[in-house]
Amino acid sequence: MVGTSQTAPDDRGRGSGRDRPDLATEAFLAHRNLLFTVAYEMLGSAADAEDVLQETWLRWAGVDLGVVRDQRAYLVRVTTRQALARLRTLGRRKESYVGPWLPEPLLTTPDVAEDVELADSVSMAMLLVLETLTPTERAVFVLREVFDVGYDEIAEAVDKSQAAVRQIAHRARAHVAARRPRGVVSAAETRDALDAFRRAAETGDLQGLLDILAPDVVLLGDGGGVKQAVPRPIVGADKVARLLVAGLGRLPDTASLRPAQVNGYPALIFWQAGEIDSVVAVRIDDGLITGLYAVRNPEKLSHMERETALRR
């Protein structure tokens, strides 16, 4: 693939010999996983993040590299601007979305879980917290708190003064702190909770589910109007447990719950007849499941077919 290509290059498409990428493509590929992560954390949608990368590439391919002092900063700035524009469009789309909207889950590589801060920032629970920020607040928070971008660079990316960016960052941090899970949960703690949840769910053990679900647990289901899902949040351990026991008790023998690494944390994939039916992620506070997020919309499950590399 060469730099004049109109399609954004992908790490999987690295060439050799006559297909060796030019300098612009090499630079883009070197930062591609970082740029995807920035866009994904801002949008909560892998499909939209890929579109943002395409737009970023089209702008990057026409840049005179000789005048770019810091390629990483330049690419992050362009990606942020494109993601901000798309985030505002995405907000309008969500207004007409059928049922609860959940972030698009990613099957992540093992090294994502090893970077605790990165895993926390892309967890389904955190992405839902980020959904409560304004587009500019989200961009500032992600760039500053996750990627440690300087205030001067953020100011350029969001077209604000440094003083304004500092105020936005302070406001966003306070907003997130009041809503994020209480402390970073280890992968081992998440895995133990999921194992207990899976055993109870598969055996119809109502008491087992009540033991692992927090009293105020919330179940959200995203079918996108394509697959059947709970049309509104289900709140309370008893309601959630009984719904799960009733639903899973009617499943055929071809159905199964299997563990997987999703968005940096252990999660469950619900398989039916050899195909992915849904992805179930959790939020855990004080050892109990406080949030259950079941994504069933087929359009949001395409990135569960192969691992996605995320970078800071």
CSV table of C-alpha atoms in Angstrom, one decimal:
chain,number,residue,atom,x,y,z
A,1,MET,CA,0.0,0.0,0.0
A,2,VAL,CA,1.4,3.4,-0.9
A,3,GLY,CA,0.9,6.9,0.5
A,4,THR,CA,-1.3,7.9,-2.4
A,5,SER,CA,-3.9,5.3,-1.6
A,6,GLN,CA,-7.3,6.7,-0.7
A,7,THR,CA,-7.8,4.0,1.9
A,8,ALA,CA,-6.3,4.3,5.3
A,9,PRO,CA,-3.5,1.9,5.8
A,10,ASP,CA,-3.7,-1.0,8.3
A,11,ASP,CA,-1.0,-2.7,10.2
A,12,ARG,CA,-2.1,-6.0,8.6
A,13,GLY,CA,-1.4,-4.6,5.2
A,14,ARG,CA,2.3,-3.9,5.7
A,15,GLY,CA,4.1,-4.5,2.4
A,16,SER,CA,7.6,-5.3,1.3
A,17,GLY,CA,9.6,-4.8,-1.9
A,18,ARG,CA,7.6,-2.7,-4.4
A,19,ASP,CA,4.7,-2.5,-1.9
A,20,ARG,CA,6.8,-1.0,0.8
A,21,PRO,CA,4.9,2.0,2.3
A,22,ASP,CA,6.3,5.5,1.8
A,23,LEU,CA,7.2,7.8,4.7
A,24,ALA,CA,3.7,9.2,5.2
A,25,THR,CA,2.2,5.7,5.4
A,26,GLU,CA,5.0,4.5,7.7
A,27,ALA,CA,4.3,7.4,10.1
A,28,PHE,CA,0.6,6.7,10.0
A,29,LEU,CA,1.1,3.0,10.7
A,30,ALA,CA,3.4,3.8,13.5
A,31,HIS,CA,0.7,5.7,15.3
A,32,ARG,CA,-2.4,3.9,14.0
A,33,ASN,CA,-3.3,1.9,17.1
A,34,LEU,CA,-2.9,5.0,19.2
A,35,LEU,CA,-5.1,7.0,16.9
A,36,PHE,CA,-7.8,4.3,16.9
A,37,THR,CA,-7.7,4.2,20.7
A,38,VAL,CA,-8.1,8.0,20.9
A,39,ALA,CA,-11.1,7.9,18.5
A,40,TYR,CA,-12.7,4.9,20.1
A,41,GLU,CA,-12.5,6.3,23.6
A,42,MET,CA,-14.1,9.5,22.4
A,43,LEU,CA,-16.8,7.8,20.4
A,44,GLY,CA,-17.5,4.4,22.1
A,45,SER,CA,-17.9,3.0,18.6
A,46,ALA,CA,-15.2,1.0,16.7
A,47,ALA,CA,-17.0,1.5,13.4
A,48,ASP,CA,-17.0,5.3,13.8
A,49,ALA,CA,-13.4,5.2,15.1
A,50,GLU,CA,-12.4,3.5,11.8
A,51,ASP,CA,-14.2,6.1,9.8
A,52,VAL,CA,-12.3,8.8,11.8
A,53,LEU,CA,-9.0,7.1,11.0
A,54,GLN,CA,-10.0,7.1,7.3
A,55,GLU,CA,-10.7,10.9,7.4
A,56,THR,CA,-7.4,11.5,9.3
A,57,TRP,CA,-5.5,9.5,6.7
A,58,LEU,CA,-7.0,11.5,3.8
A,59,ARG,CA,-5.8,14.7,5.5
A,60,TRP,CA,-2.4,13.3,6.5
A,61,ALA,CA,-1.7,11.9,3.0
A,62,GLY,CA,-1.7,15.5,1.7
A,63,VAL,CA,0.5,17.1,4.3
A,64,ASP,CA,4.1,18.2,3.7
A,65,LEU,CA,5.9,16.2,6.3
A,66,GLY,CA,8.8,18.6,6.2
A,67,VAL,CA,6.7,21.2,8.1
A,68,VAL,CA,5.4,18.8,10.7
A,69,ARG,CA,7.6,19.0,13.9
A,70,ASP,CA,5.8,16.4,15.9
A,71,GLN,CA,4.0,13.7,13.8
A,72,ARG,CA,2.3,12.1,16.8
A,73,ALA,CA,0.9,15.3,18.1
A,74,TYR,CA,-0.2,16.4,14.6
A,75,LEU,CA,-2.0,13.1,14.0
A,76,VAL,CA,-3.6,13.1,17.4
A,77,ARG,CA,-4.8,16.7,16.8
A,78,VAL,CA,-6.4,15.8,13.5
A,79,THR,CA,-8.0,12.6,14.9
A,80,THR,CA,-9.4,14.5,17.8
A,81,ARG,CA,-11.0,17.1,15.6
A,82,GLN,CA,-12.5,14.5,13.3
A,83,ALA,CA,-13.8,12.5,16.3
A,84,LEU,CA,-15.3,15.6,17.9
A,85,ALA,CA,-17.3,16.3,14.7
A,86,ARG,CA,-18.4,12.7,14.5
A,87,LEU,CA,-19.3,12.7,18.2
A,88,ARG,CA,-21.8,15.4,17.7
A,89,THR,CA,-23.3,13.5,14.8
A,90,LEU,CA,-23.3,10.3,16.9
A,91,GLY,CA,-25.2,12.2,19.7
A,92,ARG,CA,-28.0,13.0,17.2
A,93,ARG,CA,-28.1,9.4,16.1
A,94,LYS,CA,-28.5,8.1,19.7
A,95,GLU,CA,-31.6,10.3,20.1
A,96,SER,CA,-33.4,8.0,17.7
A,97,TYR,CA,-31.7,4.7,18.8
A,98,VAL,CA,-34.1,1.9,19.7
A,99,GLY,CA,-33.6,1.0,23.4
A,100,PRO,CA,-30.5,1.7,25.5
A,101,TRP,CA,-27.3,2.5,23.6
A,102,LEU,CA,-24.2,0.7,24.7
A,103,PRO,CA,-20.6,1.1,23.5
A,104,GLU,CA,-19.3,-1.3,20.9
A,105,PRO,CA,-17.3,-4.1,22.6
A,106,LEU,CA,-13.8,-5.0,21.4
A,107,LEU,CA,-12.0,-8.3,21.7
A,108,THR,CA,-8.8,-6.9,23.1
A,109,THR,CA,-5.2,-8.2,23.0
A,110,PRO,CA,-3.7,-9.5,26.3
A,111,ASP,CA,-1.3,-6.5,26.7
A,112,VAL,CA,-4.3,-4.2,27.1
A,113,ALA,CA,-5.2,-5.9,30.4
A,114,GLU,CA,-1.6,-5.5,31.5
A,115,ASP,CA,-1.8,-1.7,31.2
A,116,VAL,CA,-4.2,-1.1,34.1
A,117,GLU,CA,-4.9,2.5,33.3
A,118,LEU,CA,-5.6,1.8,29.7
A,119,ALA,CA,-7.9,-1.1,30.5
A,120,ASP,CA,-9.8,1.0,33.0
A,121,SER,CA,-10.2,3.8,30.4
A,122,VAL,CA,-11.7,1.5,27.8
A,123,SER,CA,-13.8,-0.6,30.1
A,124,MET,CA,-17.5,-0.7,29.2
A,125,ALA,CA,-18.2,0.9,32.6
A,126,MET,CA,-15.9,3.8,32.0
A,127,LEU,CA,-17.1,4.4,28.4
A,128,LEU,CA,-20.6,4.7,29.8
A,129,VAL,CA,-19.4,7.3,32.3
A,130,LEU,CA,-17.7,9.2,29.5
A,131,GLU,CA,-21.1,9.2,27.7
A,132,THR,CA,-22.3,11.6,30.4
A,133,LEU,CA,-19.7,14.3,29.4
A,134,THR,CA,-20.2,16.9,26.7
A,135,PRO,CA,-18.2,16.3,23.5
A,136,THR,CA,-15.5,18.8,24.4
A,137,GLU,CA,-15.3,17.6,28.0
A,138,ARG,CA,-14.9,14.0,26.7
A,139,ALA,CA,-12.1,15.0,24.3
A,140,VAL,CA,-10.2,17.0,27.0
A,141,PHE,CA,-10.6,14.3,29.6
A,142,VAL,CA,-9.5,11.5,27.3
A,143,LEU,CA,-6.5,13.4,25.9
A,144,ARG,CA,-5.3,14.6,29.3
A,145,GLU,CA,-6.2,11.8,31.7
A,146,VAL,CA,-5.6,8.8,29.4
A,147,PHE,CA,-2.9,9.9,27.0
A,148,ASP,CA,-1.2,12.6,29.1
A,149,VAL,CA,-1.4,15.2,26.2
A,150,GLY,CA,-0.2,18.6,27.2
A,151,TYR,CA,-2.7,21.4,27.7
A,152,ASP,CA,-1.2,23.4,24.8
A,153,GLU,CA,-1.7,20.5,22.4
A,154,ILE,CA,-5.2,19.9,23.7
A,155,ALA,CA,-6.1,23.6,23.3
A,156,GLU,CA,-5.1,23.3,19.6
A,157,ALA,CA,-7.1,20.1,19.1
A,158,VAL,CA,-10.3,21.5,20.6
A,159,ASP,CA,-9.9,25.1,19.5
A,160,LYS,CA,-9.9,26.5,23.0
A,161,SER,CA,-7.5,28.6,25.1
A,162,GLN,CA,-5.2,26.8,27.5
A,163,ALA,CA,-7.0,28.4,30.4
A,164,ALA,CA,-10.4,27.2,29.2
A,165,VAL,CA,-9.0,23.7,28.6
A,166,ARG,CA,-7.7,23.6,32.2
A,167,GLN,CA,-11.2,24.5,33.5
A,168,ILE,CA,-12.8,21.9,31.3
A,169,ALA,CA,-10.4,19.3,32.4
A,170,HIS,CA,-11.1,20.1,36.1
A,171,ARG,CA,-14.8,20.0,35.5
A,172,ALA,CA,-14.6,16.7,33.6
A,173,ARG,CA,-12.4,15.0,36.2
A,174,ALA,CA,-14.9,15.9,39.0
A,175,HIS,CA,-17.8,14.7,36.9
A,176,VAL,CA,-16.1,11.3,36.1
A,177,ALA,CA,-14.8,10.8,39.7
A,178,ALA,CA,-18.4,11.1,41.0
A,179,ARG,CA,-19.6,8.4,38.6
A,180,ARG,CA,-16.8,6.0,37.9
A,181,PRO,CA,-16.5,2.6,39.6
A,182,ARG,CA,-15.1,2.9,43.2
A,183,GLY,CA,-11.5,2.1,42.6
A,184,VAL,CA,-9.8,0.2,39.8
A,185,VAL,CA,-11.0,-3.4,39.8
A,186,SER,CA,-8.4,-6.1,39.1
A,187,ALA,CA,-8.8,-8.6,36.2
A,188,ALA,CA,-8.7,-11.4,38.8
A,189,GLU,CA,-11.6,-9.8,40.8
A,190,THR,CA,-13.6,-9.4,37.6
A,191,ARG,CA,-12.9,-13.0,36.6
A,192,ASP,CA,-13.9,-14.4,39.9
A,193,ALA,CA,-17.2,-12.4,39.9
A,194,LEU,CA,-17.9,-13.5,36.3
A,195,ASP,CA,-17.2,-17.2,37.1
A,196,ALA,CA,-19.6,-17.1,40.0
A,197,PHE,CA,-22.2,-15.3,37.8
A,198,ARG,CA,-21.8,-17.7,34.9
A,199,ARG,CA,-22.1,-20.8,37.2
A,200,ALA,CA,-25.3,-19.5,38.8
A,201,ALA,CA,-26.8,-18.3,35.5
A,202,GLU,CA,-26.1,-21.6,33.7
A,203,THR,CA,-27.5,-23.7,36.5
A,204,GLY,CA,-30.5,-21.5,37.2
A,205,ASP,CA,-29.2,-20.9,40.7
A,206,LEU,CA,-31.3,-17.9,41.8
A,207,GLN,CA,-29.6,-17.6,45.2
A,208,GLY,CA,-26.2,-17.8,43.6
A,209,LEU,CA,-27.1,-14.8,41.4
A,210,LEU,CA,-28.4,-12.8,44.3
A,211,ASP,CA,-25.1,-13.5,46.2
A,212,ILE,CA,-23.0,-11.9,43.4
A,213,LEU,CA,-25.3,-9.1,42.2
A,214,ALA,CA,-25.4,-5.8,44.2
A,215,PRO,CA,-28.8,-4.9,45.5
A,216,ASP,CA,-29.0,-1.9,43.1
A,217,VAL,CA,-27.5,-3.7,40.1
A,218,VAL,CA,-28.6,-2.4,36.7
A,219,LEU,CA,-29.0,-4.5,33.6
A,220,LEU,CA,-28.8,-2.8,30.2
A,221,GLY,CA,-29.4,-4.5,26.9
A,222,ASP,CA,-28.6,-3.2,23.5
A,223,GLY,CA,-30.4,-4.8,20.6
A,224,GLY,CA,-30.5,-1.7,18.4
A,225,GLY,CA,-34.0,-2.6,17.3
A,226,VAL,CA,-32.6,-5.6,15.4
A,227,LYS,CA,-32.3,-8.2,18.2
A,228,GLN,CA,-34.7,-8.5,21.2
A,229,ALA,CA,-33.3,-6.9,24.3
A,230,VAL,CA,-34.6,-5.3,27.5
A,231,PRO,CA,-36.2,-2.0,26.2
A,232,ARG,CA,-35.2,-0.1,29.4
A,233,PRO,CA,-32.8,-0.6,32.3
A,234,ILE,CA,-33.8,-3.3,34.8
A,235,VAL,CA,-32.8,-2.3,38.3
A,236,GLY,CA,-32.5,-4.5,41.4
A,237,ALA,CA,-30.9,-7.8,42.2
A,238,ASP,CA,-34.2,-9.7,42.5
A,239,LYS,CA,-35.6,-8.5,39.2
A,240,VAL,CA,-32.3,-9.0,37.3
A,241,ALA,CA,-31.7,-12.5,38.8
A,242,ARG,CA,-35.2,-13.7,38.0
A,243,LEU,CA,-35.1,-12.3,34.5
A,244,LEU,CA,-31.8,-14.1,33.9
A,245,VAL,CA,-33.0,-17.4,35.3
A,246,ALA,CA,-36.2,-17.3,33.2
A,247,GLY,CA,-34.3,-16.4,30.1
A,248,LEU,CA,-31.4,-18.8,30.3
A,249,GLY,CA,-33.7,-21.6,31.4
A,250,ARG,CA,-35.3,-21.7,28.0
A,251,LEU,CA,-32.1,-21.9,26.0
A,252,PRO,CA,-31.3,-24.8,23.7
A,253,ASP,CA,-28.3,-27.1,24.3
A,254,THR,CA,-26.4,-25.3,21.4
A,255,ALA,CA,-26.1,-22.2,23.6
A,256,SER,CA,-23.2,-21.4,25.9
A,257,LEU,CA,-21.5,-18.7,27.9
A,258,ARG,CA,-17.7,-18.5,27.3
A,259,PRO,CA,-15.1,-16.2,28.9
A,260,ALA,CA,-13.2,-13.7,26.8
A,261,GLN,CA,-11.1,-10.6,27.1
A,262,VAL,CA,-13.3,-7.6,26.2
A,263,ASN,CA,-12.3,-4.0,26.5
A,264,GLY,CA,-9.3,-5.0,28.7
A,265,TYR,CA,-11.3,-7.0,31.2
A,266,PRO,CA,-12.8,-10.5,31.5
A,267,ALA,CA,-16.3,-10.7,30.0
A,268,LEU,CA,-18.6,-13.4,28.7
A,269,ILE,CA,-19.6,-14.1,25.1
A,270,PHE,CA,-23.0,-15.8,24.6
A,271,TRP,CA,-22.8,-18.2,21.8
A,272,GLN,CA,-25.8,-19.8,20.1
A,273,ALA,CA,-25.6,-22.3,17.2
A,274,GLY,CA,-22.0,-21.5,16.6
A,275,GLU,CA,-22.4,-17.7,16.3
A,276,ILE,CA,-21.9,-14.8,18.7
A,277,ASP,CA,-25.3,-13.8,20.0
A,278,SER,CA,-24.3,-11.2,22.6
A,279,VAL,CA,-21.4,-9.9,24.7
A,280,VAL,CA,-21.9,-9.4,28.4
A,281,ALA,CA,-19.6,-7.1,30.2
A,282,VAL,CA,-19.8,-6.1,33.9
A,283,ARG,CA,-19.2,-3.2,36.3
A,284,ILE,CA,-18.0,-4.3,39.8
A,285,ASP,CA,-18.0,-2.3,43.0
A,286,ASP,CA,-16.8,-3.7,46.3
A,287,GLY,CA,-16.8,-7.2,44.9
A,288,LEU,CA,-20.3,-7.2,43.6
A,289,ILE,CA,-21.7,-6.8,40.1
A,290,THR,CA,-23.4,-3.4,39.9
A,291,GLY,CA,-23.8,-3.2,36.2
A,292,LEU,CA,-24.5,-5.8,33.5
A,293,TYR,CA,-24.1,-4.7,29.9
A,294,ALA,CA,-25.4,-7.1,27.2
A,295,VAL,CA,-24.7,-6.0,23.6
A,296,ARG,CA,-26.8,-7.9,21.1
A,297,ASN,CA,-26.9,-5.5,18.1
A,298,PRO,CA,-25.2,-7.5,15.3
A,299,GLU,CA,-23.7,-4.2,13.9
A,300,LYS,CA,-21.8,-3.8,17.1
A,301,LEU,CA,-20.3,-7.3,17.2
A,302,SER,CA,-18.1,-7.3,14.1
A,303,HIS,CA,-15.0,-6.4,16.2
A,304,MET,CA,-15.4,-9.5,18.3
A,305,GLU,CA,-14.2,-11.6,15.4
A,306,ARG,CA,-10.5,-10.7,15.9
A,307,GLU,CA,-8.4,-9.0,18.6
A,308,THR,CA,-8.0,-5.3,18.5
A,309,ALA,CA,-4.7,-3.7,19.5
A,310,LEU,CA,-5.1,-0.6,21.6
A,311,ARG,CA,-2.2,1.8,22.6
A,312,ARG,CA,-1.5,4.8,24.7
